[in-house]
Coordinates of C-alpha atoms in Angstrom, one line a residue:
M866 CA 143.5 -25.6 82.1
D867 CA 145.7 -23.1 83.8
R868 CA 143.9 -20.1 85.1
S869 CA 146.4 -17.6 83.7
I870 CA 145.9 -19.1 80.2
A871 CA 142.1 -19.3 80.2
P872 CA 141.3 -15.5 80.1
S873 CA 143.7 -15.0 77.2
L874 CA 141.9 -17.6 75.2
G875 CA 138.6 -15.8 75.6
E876 CA 140.0 -12.4 74.9
T877 CA 140.2 -12.9 71.1
G878 CA 136.5 -12.2 70.4
K879 CA 136.2 -9.6 73.0
G880 CA 139.4 -7.9 71.8
S881 CA 137.9 -7.0 68.4
R882 CA 134.8 -5.5 70.0
F883 CA 137.1 -3.5 72.3
V884 CA 139.1 -2.2 69.4
T885 CA 135.9 -1.1 67.5
K886 CA 134.5 0.6 70.6
L887 CA 137.9 2.3 71.2
F888 CA 138.0 3.4 67.6
I889 CA 134.5 4.9 67.6
S890 CA 135.1 6.6 71.0
F891 CA 138.4 8.0 70.0
A892 CA 137.1 9.2 66.7
L893 CA 134.1 10.9 68.4
L894 CA 136.4 12.5 71.1
C895 CA 138.6 13.9 68.4
I896 CA 136.0 14.9 65.8
L897 CA 133.4 16.5 68.1
P898 CA 135.8 19.0 69.6
I899 CA 137.0 20.0 66.1
L900 CA 133.4 20.6 65.0
I901 CA 132.6 22.5 68.3
V902 CA 135.8 24.6 67.9
V903 CA 134.8 25.5 64.3
Q904 CA 131.3 26.4 65.4
I905 CA 132.7 28.6 68.2
F906 CA 135.1 30.1 65.8
F907 CA 132.3 31.1 63.5
G908 CA 130.4 32.8 66.4
S909 CA 133.5 34.5 67.8
A910 CA 135.3 35.4 64.6
K911 CA 133.2 38.5 64.0
D912 CA 133.8 39.7 67.6
R913 CA 137.5 39.1 67.4
I914 CA 137.9 40.9 64.0
V915 CA 135.7 43.7 65.1
E916 CA 137.7 44.1 68.4
T917 CA 141.0 44.1 66.5
S918 CA 139.7 46.6 64.0
T919 CA 138.4 48.8 66.8
Q920 CA 141.8 48.7 68.4
L921 CA 143.6 49.5 65.2
A922 CA 141.1 52.3 64.4
G923 CA 141.5 53.7 67.9
L924 CA 145.3 53.6 67.5
L925 CA 145.1 55.4 64.2
A926 CA 142.6 58.0 65.6
A927 CA 144.9 58.5 68.6
Q928 CA 147.9 59.0 66.3
L929 CA 146.0 61.5 64.2
G930 CA 144.7 63.3 67.3
T931 CA 148.3 63.6 68.7
S932 CA 149.6 64.9 65.4
L933 CA 146.8 67.5 65.1
D934 CA 147.4 68.6 68.7
T935 CA 151.1 68.9 68.1
Y936 CA 150.6 71.0 64.9
I937 CA 148.0 73.2 66.6
A938 CA 150.4 73.8 69.4
Q939 CA 153.1 74.8 66.8
V940 CA 150.6 77.2 65.3
E941 CA 149.9 78.7 68.8
N942 CA 153.6 79.1 69.6
A943 CA 154.3 80.7 66.3
S944 CA 151.4 83.1 66.7
L945 CA 153.0 84.4 69.9
T946 CA 156.2 85.5 68.0
I947 CA 154.3 88.6 66.8
Y948 CA 154.7 90.0 70.4
S949 CA 158.5 90.0 69.9
D950 CA 158.2 93.5 68.3
Y951 CA 156.1 95.8 70.5
E952 CA 156.4 98.7 68.0
L953 CA 154.7 96.5 65.4
V954 CA 151.9 95.5 67.7
D955 CA 151.3 99.1 68.6
Y956 CA 151.3 100.0 64.9
I957 CA 148.4 97.5 64.1
G958 CA 145.2 99.4 64.3
R959 CA 146.8 102.8 64.7
E960 CA 148.3 103.2 61.2
T961 CA 147.0 106.7 60.7
R962 CA 149.1 108.0 63.6
Y963 CA 152.3 107.2 61.9
T964 CA 154.1 109.1 59.1
D965 CA 154.2 107.7 55.6
S966 CA 157.8 106.6 55.9
E967 CA 157.1 104.8 59.2
R968 CA 154.1 103.1 57.7
I969 CA 156.1 101.9 54.8
R970 CA 158.8 100.5 57.1
L971 CA 156.3 98.9 59.5
N972 CA 154.2 97.4 56.6
L973 CA 157.3 95.7 55.3
L974 CA 158.0 94.3 58.8
L975 CA 154.4 93.1 59.1
H976 CA 154.5 91.4 55.7
R977 CA 157.9 89.9 56.6
Q978 CA 156.3 88.4 59.8
L979 CA 153.4 86.9 57.8
S980 CA 155.9 85.4 55.3
T981 CA 157.8 83.9 58.3
F982 CA 154.6 82.2 59.4
M983 CA 154.1 80.7 56.0
T984 CA 157.7 79.5 56.0
Q985 CA 157.8 78.0 59.5
L986 CA 154.4 76.3 59.4
P987 CA 153.7 73.6 56.8
H988 CA 150.1 72.8 55.6
L989 CA 149.1 76.6 55.6
H990 CA 147.0 78.0 52.8
G991 CA 147.5 81.5 54.1
V992 CA 147.8 83.8 57.1
A993 CA 145.9 87.1 57.6
L994 CA 145.9 89.9 60.2
L995 CA 142.7 91.8 60.6
A996 CA 143.6 95.1 62.2
S997 CA 141.1 96.9 64.5
S998 CA 141.1 99.8 62.1
G999 CA 139.6 97.6 59.3
I1000 CA 142.8 97.1 57.3
A1001 CA 143.5 93.5 56.4
Y1002 CA 147.1 92.2 55.9
N1003 CA 147.5 88.7 54.4
N1004 CA 149.9 86.3 52.8
G1005 CA 148.3 83.5 50.7
Y1006 CA 144.6 82.8 50.9
A1007 CA 142.5 85.2 52.9
P1008 CA 138.9 84.6 53.8
D1009 CA 136.2 87.2 53.0
V1010 CA 135.1 88.3 56.4
T1011 CA 132.8 91.1 55.3
D1012 CA 129.0 90.8 55.4
S1013 CA 129.1 87.3 56.8
A1014 CA 127.1 86.1 59.8
F1015 CA 129.5 83.2 60.1
W1016 CA 132.5 85.4 60.6
D1017 CA 130.7 87.8 62.8
K1018 CA 130.0 85.0 65.2
W1019 CA 133.5 83.5 65.2
L1020 CA 135.3 86.8 65.3
S1021 CA 133.3 87.6 68.3
R1022 CA 134.3 84.2 69.9
I1023 CA 138.0 85.0 69.2
R1024 CA 137.7 88.3 71.0
E1025 CA 135.9 86.7 73.9
A1026 CA 138.7 84.1 74.3
G1027 CA 141.0 86.9 75.5
G1028 CA 144.1 86.0 73.5
K1029 CA 143.7 82.2 73.5
L1030 CA 143.8 80.3 70.2
V1031 CA 140.3 79.5 68.8
I1032 CA 139.6 76.8 66.2
V1033 CA 137.1 78.0 63.4
P1034 CA 135.5 75.0 61.6
T1035 CA 135.7 74.5 57.9
H1036 CA 134.4 77.6 56.2
A1037 CA 135.7 77.6 52.6
Q1038 CA 136.9 75.3 49.8
L1039 CA 140.0 75.6 47.6
Y1040 CA 141.2 73.9 44.5
H1041 CA 144.3 71.9 45.2
P1042 CA 147.1 71.8 42.6
S1043 CA 146.3 68.1 42.1
G1044 CA 142.8 69.1 41.0
A1045 CA 141.0 68.0 44.2
V1046 CA 138.8 70.3 46.2
V1047 CA 139.9 70.7 49.8
G1048 CA 138.4 72.4 52.8
V1049 CA 139.9 75.2 54.8
F1050 CA 139.5 75.8 58.6
S1051 CA 141.1 78.6 60.6
A1052 CA 142.9 79.1 63.9
G1053 CA 142.5 82.6 65.3
R1054 CA 144.0 84.6 68.1
L1055 CA 143.3 88.1 69.4
V1056 CA 146.4 90.4 69.3
Q1057 CA 146.6 93.0 72.1
D1058 CA 149.1 95.7 72.7
I1059 CA 150.9 96.3 76.0
E1060 CA 147.9 98.4 77.3
G1061 CA 145.4 95.5 76.6
R1062 CA 144.0 97.3 73.6
E1063 CA 142.7 95.2 70.7
A1064 CA 145.2 95.6 67.9
G1065 CA 143.7 93.0 65.6
I1066 CA 143.0 89.3 65.0
L1067 CA 145.5 86.9 63.6
L1068 CA 144.0 84.1 61.4
F1069 CA 145.9 81.0 60.2
Q1070 CA 144.2 79.2 57.2
L1071 CA 144.8 75.5 57.6
S1072 CA 144.2 72.5 55.3
P1073 CA 142.8 69.4 57.2
H1074 CA 143.5 67.4 54.1
R1075 CA 147.2 68.2 54.3
L1076 CA 147.3 67.5 58.1
V1077 CA 145.6 64.1 57.7
A1078 CA 147.9 63.2 54.7
G1079 CA 151.0 64.2 56.7
S1080 CA 150.0 62.3 59.9
E1081 CA 148.5 59.0 58.5
P1082 CA 150.8 56.1 57.7
A1083 CA 151.8 56.3 54.0
D1084 CA 151.1 52.6 53.2
G1085 CA 148.0 52.3 55.3
A1086 CA 149.5 49.3 57.2
A1087 CA 148.1 50.4 60.5
L1088 CA 144.5 49.5 59.3
P1089 CA 144.3 47.3 56.2
F1090 CA 140.6 48.3 55.4
R1091 CA 138.9 51.1 53.7
R1092 CA 138.3 53.8 56.3
R1093 CA 136.6 57.1 56.9
I1094 CA 138.2 59.9 58.9
V1095 CA 136.1 62.6 60.6
I1096 CA 137.6 65.6 62.4
E1097 CA 135.4 67.9 64.5
T1098 CA 135.6 70.6 67.1
P1099 CA 134.4 69.9 70.7
E1100 CA 131.2 71.7 69.7
H1101 CA 130.7 69.0 67.0
A1102 CA 131.3 71.4 64.1
L1103 CA 132.8 69.6 61.1
V1104 CA 136.5 70.3 60.3
Y1105 CA 137.2 67.4 57.9
D1106 CA 135.3 64.4 56.5
S1107 CA 137.2 62.1 54.1
A1108 CA 133.9 60.8 52.6
L1109 CA 132.3 64.3 52.1
A1110 CA 132.0 65.3 48.4
A1111 CA 132.8 68.8 47.3
A1112 CA 129.2 69.5 46.3
A1113 CA 128.0 68.7 49.9
F1114 CA 130.1 71.4 51.5
A1115 CA 128.4 74.0 53.7
P1116 CA 130.1 76.3 56.3
E1117 CA 129.7 75.3 59.9
R1118 CA 128.3 71.9 58.9
A1119 CA 127.6 69.6 61.8
A1120 CA 129.7 66.4 62.1
P1121 CA 128.0 63.2 60.9
E1122 CA 126.5 60.7 63.3
L1123 CA 128.1 57.3 62.5
A1124 CA 125.9 54.3 63.6
P1125 CA 127.8 51.7 65.6
H1126 CA 126.0 48.8 63.8
A1127 CA 127.3 50.0 60.4
W1128 CA 130.8 51.2 61.4
V1129 CA 133.6 50.0 63.6
L1130 CA 134.6 53.2 65.4
G1131 CA 137.9 54.4 66.9
Y1132 CA 138.2 57.7 68.8
G1133 CA 141.1 60.0 69.4
S1134 CA 140.3 63.1 71.6
G1135 CA 142.7 66.0 71.7
E1136 CA 142.5 69.4 73.4
R1137 CA 141.0 71.2 70.5
L1138 CA 140.0 68.6 67.9
Q1139 CA 138.4 65.2 68.1
V1140 CA 139.2 62.5 65.6
T1141 CA 137.0 59.5 64.6
V1142 CA 138.2 56.7 62.4
A1143 CA 135.4 54.5 61.0
V1144 CA 135.7 51.2 59.1
P1145 CA 132.6 49.8 57.2
M1146 CA 131.2 46.7 58.7
E1147 CA 130.7 45.1 55.2
E1148 CA 134.5 44.8 54.7
L1149 CA 134.8 43.0 58.1
R1150 CA 132.0 40.6 57.1
S1151 CA 133.8 39.7 53.9
E1152 CA 136.9 39.0 55.9
I1153 CA 134.9 36.8 58.3
G1154 CA 133.5 34.9 55.3
A1155 CA 136.9 34.2 53.9
S1156 CA 138.1 32.9 57.3
R1157 CA 135.0 30.7 57.6
E1158 CA 135.7 29.0 54.3
L1159 CA 139.3 28.4 55.3
A1160 CA 138.2 27.0 58.7
L1161 CA 135.8 24.6 57.1
L1162 CA 138.5 23.3 54.8
I1163 CA 140.9 22.8 57.7
A1164 CA 138.1 21.0 59.7
A1165 CA 137.3 18.6 56.9
S1166 CA 141.0 17.7 56.5
A1167 CA 141.4 17.3 60.3
V1168 CA 138.4 14.9 60.4
C1169 CA 139.8 12.7 57.8
A1170 CA 143.2 12.6 59.4
M1171 CA 141.6 11.9 62.9
L1172 CA 139.8 8.9 61.5
V1173 CA 143.0 7.3 60.2
I1174 CA 144.9 8.1 63.4
S1175 CA 142.0 6.8 65.6
M1176 CA 142.2 3.4 63.8
L1177 CA 146.0 3.1 64.3
L1178 CA 146.0 4.3 67.9
S1179 CA 143.1 2.0 68.9
Y1180 CA 145.0 -1.0 67.7
Q1181 CA 148.2 0.1 69.5
I1182 CA 146.4 0.8 72.8
S1183 CA 144.5 -2.5 73.0
R1184 CA 147.5 -4.8 73.0
P1185 CA 149.4 -3.2 75.9
I1186 CA 146.2 -2.9 77.9
S1187 CA 145.6 -6.6 77.7
R1188 CA 149.2 -7.3 78.8
L1189 CA 148.7 -4.9 81.7
I1190 CA 145.6 -6.7 82.8
R1191 CA 147.5 -10.0 82.9
H1192 CA 150.2 -8.6 85.1
M1193 CA 147.7 -7.1 87.5
R1194 CA 146.2 -10.5 87.9
Q1195 CA 149.6 -11.8 88.8
L1196 CA 149.8 -9.0 91.4
E1197 CA 146.7 -10.3 93.0
D1198 CA 148.4 -13.7 93.4
G1199 CA 151.3 -12.0 95.2
R1200 CA 153.8 -12.1 92.3
Y1201 CA 155.3 -8.6 92.2
L1202 CA 156.8 -8.7 88.7
P1203 CA 157.5 -5.5 86.7
I1204 CA 156.3 -5.1 83.1
P1205 CA 158.9 -4.6 80.3
E1206 CA 158.6 -1.0 78.9
R1207 CA 160.1 -1.5 75.5
G1208 CA 157.9 -1.0 72.4
L1209 CA 155.3 1.2 74.2
N1210 CA 154.2 4.7 73.2
V1211 CA 154.4 7.7 75.5
E1212 CA 151.0 7.4 77.2
L1213 CA 151.1 3.6 77.8
G1214 CA 154.8 3.8 78.7
A1215 CA 153.9 6.3 81.4
L1216 CA 151.1 4.0 82.6
T1217 CA 153.4 1.0 82.7
R1218 CA 156.1 3.0 84.6
T1219 CA 153.5 4.0 87.1
Y1220 CA 152.5 0.4 87.6
N1221 CA 156.1 -0.7 88.0
L1222 CA 156.7 2.1 90.4
M1223 CA 153.6 1.0 92.4
V1224 CA 155.0 -2.6 92.5
A1225 CA 158.4 -1.3 93.7
R1226 CA 156.8 0.9 96.4
I1227 CA 154.7 -2.0 97.7
K1228 CA 157.8 -4.2 98.0
H1229 CA 159.6 -1.2 99.7
L1230 CA 156.7 -0.7 102.1
I1231 CA 156.8 -4.3 103.1
Q1232 CA 160.5 -4.0 103.8
D1233 CA 159.9 -0.8 105.8
V1234 CA 157.3 -2.4 108.0
Y1235 CA 159.6 -5.3 108.7
Q1236 CA 162.5 -3.0 109.5
A1237 CA 160.3 -0.8 111.7
R1238 CA 159.4 -3.8 113.8
I1239 CA 163.1 -4.6 114.2
R1240 CA 163.8 -1.1 115.3
Q1241 CA 160.9 -1.1 117.8
D1242 CA 162.2 -4.3 119.3
E1243 CA 165.7 -2.8 119.6
A1244 CA 164.2 0.3 121.3
R1245 CA 162.4 -1.8 123.8
W1246 CA 165.6 -3.8 124.6
R1247 CA 167.5 -0.6 125.1
A1248 CA 164.8 0.8 127.4
L1249 CA 165.1 -2.4 129.5
Q1250 CA 168.8 -2.1 129.5
N1251 CA 168.7 1.6 130.6
Q1252 CA 166.5 0.7 133.5
I1253 CA 169.3 -1.5 134.9
N1254 CA 172.1 1.2 134.6
P1255 CA 170.6 3.8 137.1
H1256 CA 169.9 1.1 139.7
W1257 CA 173.5 -0.1 139.4
L1258 CA 174.8 3.5 139.9
Y1259 CA 172.5 3.9 143.0
N1260 CA 173.7 0.6 144.5
T1261 CA 177.3 1.7 143.9
L1262 CA 176.8 5.0 145.7
E1263 CA 175.2 3.0 148.6
S1264 CA 178.3 0.8 148.8
I1265 CA 180.6 3.9 148.9
R1266 CA 178.5 5.4 151.7
M1267 CA 178.8 2.2 153.8
Q1268 CA 182.5 2.1 153.2
A1269 CA 182.8 5.8 154.3
Y1270 CA 180.8 5.0 157.4
L1271 CA 183.0 2.0 158.3
D1272 CA 186.1 4.3 157.8
Q1273 CA 184.6 6.7 160.3
A1274 CA 183.9 9.5 157.8
P1275 CA 180.4 10.4 158.8
D1276 CA 180.3 13.7 156.8
V1277 CA 181.3 11.9 153.6
A1278 CA 178.7 9.1 154.3
A1279 CA 176.0 11.7 154.9
M1280 CA 176.8 13.5 151.7
I1281 CA 176.8 10.3 149.7
K1282 CA 173.5 9.3 151.3
S1283 CA 171.9 12.7 150.4
L1284 CA 173.3 12.4 146.9
G1285 CA 171.9 8.9 146.5
R1286 CA 168.5 10.0 147.7
M1287 CA 168.6 12.9 145.3
F1288 CA 169.5 10.6 142.5
Q1289 CA 166.7 8.3 143.4
L1290 CA 164.2 11.2 143.4
T1291 CA 165.5 12.2 140.0
L1292 CA 164.7 8.8 138.5
A1293 CA 161.2 8.7 139.9
D1294 CA 158.1 9.0 137.6
D1295 CA 157.4 12.6 136.4
Q1296 CA 153.7 12.1 136.5
T1297 CA 153.7 11.5 140.3
H1298 CA 156.1 14.3 141.2
T1299 CA 154.6 16.8 143.7
L1300 CA 155.7 19.9 145.5
A1301 CA 156.5 17.7 148.6
D1302 CA 158.9 15.7 146.5
E1303 CA 160.5 18.9 145.2
L1304 CA 160.9 20.2 148.7
Q1305 CA 162.4 16.9 149.8
Y1306 CA 164.9 17.2 147.0
I1307 CA 165.7 20.8 148.0
G1308 CA 166.2 19.6 151.6
L1309 CA 168.7 17.0 150.6
Y1310 CA 170.6 19.6 148.5
M1311 CA 170.6 22.0 151.5
E1312 CA 172.0 19.2 153.7
L1313 CA 174.9 18.8 151.2
Q1314 CA 175.6 22.5 151.2
N1315 CA 175.4 22.7 155.1
I1316 CA 178.0 19.9 155.4
R1317 CA 180.3 21.9 153.0
F1318 CA 179.7 25.3 154.6
D1319 CA 179.4 24.4 158.3
H1320 CA 175.6 24.7 158.6
R1321 CA 175.3 28.3 157.4
F1322 CA 172.1 27.8 155.5
R1323 CA 168.6 27.5 156.9
L1324 CA 165.5 26.5 154.8
E1325 CA 162.1 27.7 155.9
V1326 CA 159.0 26.3 154.3
E1327 CA 155.6 28.0 155.0
L1328 CA 153.2 25.9 153.0
G1329 CA 150.0 24.0 153.9
A1330 CA 149.1 20.4 153.2
A1331 CA 147.2 21.3 150.0
W1332 CA 150.3 22.9 148.6
M1333 CA 152.3 19.8 149.3
R1334 CA 149.9 17.7 147.2
M1335 CA 150.1 20.0 144.2
P1336 CA 151.6 18.4 141.1
L1337 CA 154.9 20.1 140.1
M1338 CA 157.4 19.6 137.3
K1339 CA 160.8 18.2 138.4
M1340 CA 163.7 20.5 139.0
T1341 CA 161.5 23.6 139.3
L1342 CA 162.6 25.1 142.7
Q1343 CA 166.0 23.4 143.1
P1344 CA 167.8 25.6 140.4
I1345 CA 166.3 28.7 142.1
V1346 CA 167.6 27.6 145.5
E1347 CA 171.0 26.7 143.9
N1348 CA 171.3 30.1 142.3
A1349 CA 170.5 31.7 145.7
I1350 CA 173.3 29.8 147.4
V1351 CA 175.9 30.1 144.6
H1352 CA 175.4 33.7 143.6
G1353 CA 173.7 35.4 146.6
F1354 CA 175.7 34.2 149.5
V1355 CA 179.2 35.7 149.0
D1356 CA 180.0 36.4 152.7
Q1357 CA 180.9 33.1 154.3
D1358 CA 181.1 34.6 157.9
R1359 CA 177.3 34.9 158.5
A1360 CA 174.3 32.6 158.3
Y1361 CA 171.8 32.8 155.4
R1362 CA 168.1 32.0 155.1
V1363 CA 166.0 30.7 152.2
R1364 CA 162.3 31.1 152.7
I1365 CA 159.6 29.3 150.5
H1366 CA 156.0 30.3 150.8
G1367 CA 153.0 30.4 148.5
T1368 CA 150.1 32.7 147.6
L1369 CA 147.0 32.4 145.4
G1370 CA 146.5 35.3 143.1
P1371 CA 143.1 36.8 141.9
D1372 CA 143.8 35.4 138.4
G1373 CA 143.6 31.9 139.7
Q1374 CA 147.3 31.2 139.6
A1375 CA 149.3 29.7 142.4
R1376 CA 152.6 31.6 143.1
L1377 CA 155.5 30.1 144.9
H1378 CA 158.0 32.6 146.3
V1379 CA 161.6 31.7 146.9
A1380 CA 163.2 34.5 148.9
D1381 CA 166.7 34.8 150.2
D1382 CA 168.5 37.3 152.4
G1383 CA 171.7 37.3 150.3
E1384 CA 173.6 40.1 148.7
G1385 CA 171.0 40.7 145.9
M1386 CA 172.0 42.1 142.5
S1387 CA 172.4 45.4 140.8
A1388 CA 169.8 47.1 138.7
F1389 CA 171.8 46.4 135.6
A1390 CA 172.2 42.7 136.4
L1391 CA 168.4 42.5 137.2
A1392 CA 167.5 44.2 134.0
R1393 CA 169.7 41.8 132.0
L1394 CA 168.2 38.7 133.8
Q1395 CA 164.6 39.9 133.2
A1396 CA 165.4 40.6 129.5
Q1397 CA 166.8 37.1 129.1
L1398 CA 163.7 35.6 130.7
Q1399 CA 161.5 37.6 128.3
A1400 CA 163.6 36.6 125.4
A1401 CA 163.0 32.9 126.3
D1402 CA 159.6 33.1 124.7
V1403 CA 161.1 33.9 121.3
R1404 CA 164.1 31.6 121.3
E1405 CA 164.9 29.6 118.2
Q1406 CA 165.3 25.8 118.1
S1407 CA 168.5 24.3 116.7
P1408 CA 168.3 21.3 114.4
A1409 CA 169.2 19.1 117.4
G1410 CA 166.4 20.5 119.5
E1411 CA 168.6 22.6 121.8
V1412 CA 167.5 26.0 122.9
V1413 CA 169.6 28.8 121.3
A1414 CA 169.5 32.3 122.7
T1415 CA 169.0 35.2 120.4
E1416 CA 170.9 37.7 122.6
P1417 CA 174.7 37.9 122.6
A1418 CA 176.7 35.0 124.1
E1419 CA 178.5 37.1 126.7
A1420 CA 177.2 36.5 130.2
D1421 CA 176.6 39.1 132.9
A1422 CA 179.9 39.8 134.6
E1423 CA 178.3 40.4 138.0
R1424 CA 176.5 37.0 138.0
P1425 CA 178.2 34.6 135.6
Q1426 CA 175.9 31.9 134.3
S1427 CA 173.2 32.9 136.8
S1428 CA 170.4 33.0 134.3
I1429 CA 171.1 29.6 132.6
G1430 CA 169.2 27.6 135.3
L1431 CA 166.5 30.2 135.7
G1432 CA 166.0 30.5 131.9
N1433 CA 165.7 26.7 131.7
V1434 CA 163.1 26.6 134.4
H1435 CA 161.2 29.5 132.8
R1436 CA 161.1 27.9 129.4
R1437 CA 160.0 24.5 130.8
L1438 CA 157.2 26.1 132.7
R1439 CA 156.0 27.9 129.6
L1440 CA 156.1 24.7 127.6
Q1441 CA 154.4 22.6 130.3
Y1442 CA 151.7 25.0 131.6
G1443 CA 151.3 27.7 128.9
C1444 CA 152.4 31.3 128.4
G1445 CA 150.7 32.6 131.6
C1446 CA 153.2 30.7 133.7
G1447 CA 156.9 31.3 134.4
L1448 CA 159.4 33.2 136.6
D1449 CA 159.5 36.7 137.9
V1450 CA 162.6 38.1 139.7
V1451 CA 162.7 41.0 142.2
S1452 CA 166.1 42.1 143.7
G1453 CA 168.2 44.9 144.9
P1454 CA 171.7 45.5 146.2
G1455 CA 171.9 44.3 149.8
E1456 CA 168.1 43.4 149.8
G1457 CA 168.2 39.8 148.8
T1458 CA 166.4 38.2 145.9
T1459 CA 162.8 36.9 145.5
V1460 CA 161.9 34.6 142.6
T1461 CA 158.2 34.1 142.0
V1462 CA 157.0 30.9 140.2
A1463 CA 153.6 31.3 138.6
L1464 CA 151.8 28.0 138.2
P1465 CA 148.2 26.6 137.7
S1466 CA 146.4 26.5 141.0
G1467 CA 145.7 22.8 140.7
G1468 CA 142.4 23.0 142.6
L1469 CA 143.7 25.0 145.6
H1470 CA 140.6 27.3 145.3
E1471 CA 138.3 24.4 146.2
Q1472 CA 140.6 23.2 149.0
G1473 CA 140.8 26.6 150.6
Q1474 CA 144.5 26.2 151.5
F1475 CA 146.5 29.2 150.6
D1476 CA 149.5 29.1 152.9

């Protein structure tokens, strides 16, 4: 029997068990989270509802506190208008000093001012002015302040406040036109004349019931529960309690203490009054109970639906999985065949697409490895081909030199010989390049320049044997010597000297000094060159890997292109040996130029050869 057919024949009995297990697993995975979520909801519903109610109660308390502060501020501003008539203020408390006609006129003005207060300020039951002479002027309700220890204490506090508005807690009850009994509290201010004398005390009789009714939302939408509102002074004296019965009234009653376990509390603190909004915890518990019954009903419906869905999904999942297993076995045999994606749901379709993508990537990787081997062979062939080209060019230069020698042109033959040797040194292995090789290259370059300029240049090397064996990067000193000849030797009627010597610094670095006795450079040109060398450390790299300068493209007019070779050497030294290495230039007009190359010592300390 074929091996690909045998497993499918044995999958019939196992498939039913797989579907059953998948159904049970899927049902448990779906039902258990639902039950856990319901249980968590029961535990957290109270906290969520309490937190929301606390926030709503806090918002309502803050709104009431703001409204009360605004109204008290209006009362305070209105009370100051009495000072608009200094004659009236002087009259209060000194009535006996005025004539009868003046008293009639001023009494009319005083009663008109009290009527203005009643008109300007809503929610007032009355306003009274208690003159220091004992005469009381009032409009509307006036409290009985005679023979009362309560009023003796609070009138004394109003005098001690020195003209500031003082809140007097609820001290009386009135019958509202609707038939309800409402409390009254007062706001008092000491009135003083221009000399600071006490003229009297101005008392505004306020209704907290009206203030709360005017500040609270009309439909109660802000807090959809039965609530209790308590207003008190900072000294915890009661001003208003919506749950306080008329029979329980007493002057200067203390504000009630509301237990947090029985009430959800929201606070709103103002400058003169503090507001507390309380919601009974029983109403919140009834709300939680209703939510729990709804959650249980939803959970039971969800469980029934999950059982049906689990059965259908288990059957739909088992068939594509079996087909995926068969294709994976084909993959083991080296047959990279994709699976058709039609007729699959979202999850198994994604799994099938992933499998097909894996097969495509495996095939692609096999092709990439094959192509990489082809490119590697091509690179090796080109490397071998490139090894032939330099040797061909060197042999050609040698043929030209021999022809120049036969044609009796010894200078041309010498120049070609030097050029060929320089070319040969350039093609040598970088890993074996030493300072001796670099000096040999410089010597050949100086030979070429002396043939051209009639032997005007002299190279002096003052280095010991240890220096000669020091490894050195190619083309390190040659660009420096070339800059010295091209830019420093402008007078062709005298001989010039290039001196190369070395020192070993205390920091362990070897320093090669290339000094010439040329024309030197100006301070501006030297500063520009040093700035370009310093900027080489922060140059950007172009996409092609070329070094791009960050400074402007215009070159120094005094030494055109003089810093290109030096900048190249400086950057290569930094890349090869680290940030501590590089070039340093010292020069002056008519004093020549000295370029110092800082390098690793390469063991010169141990060899003891410094010069």
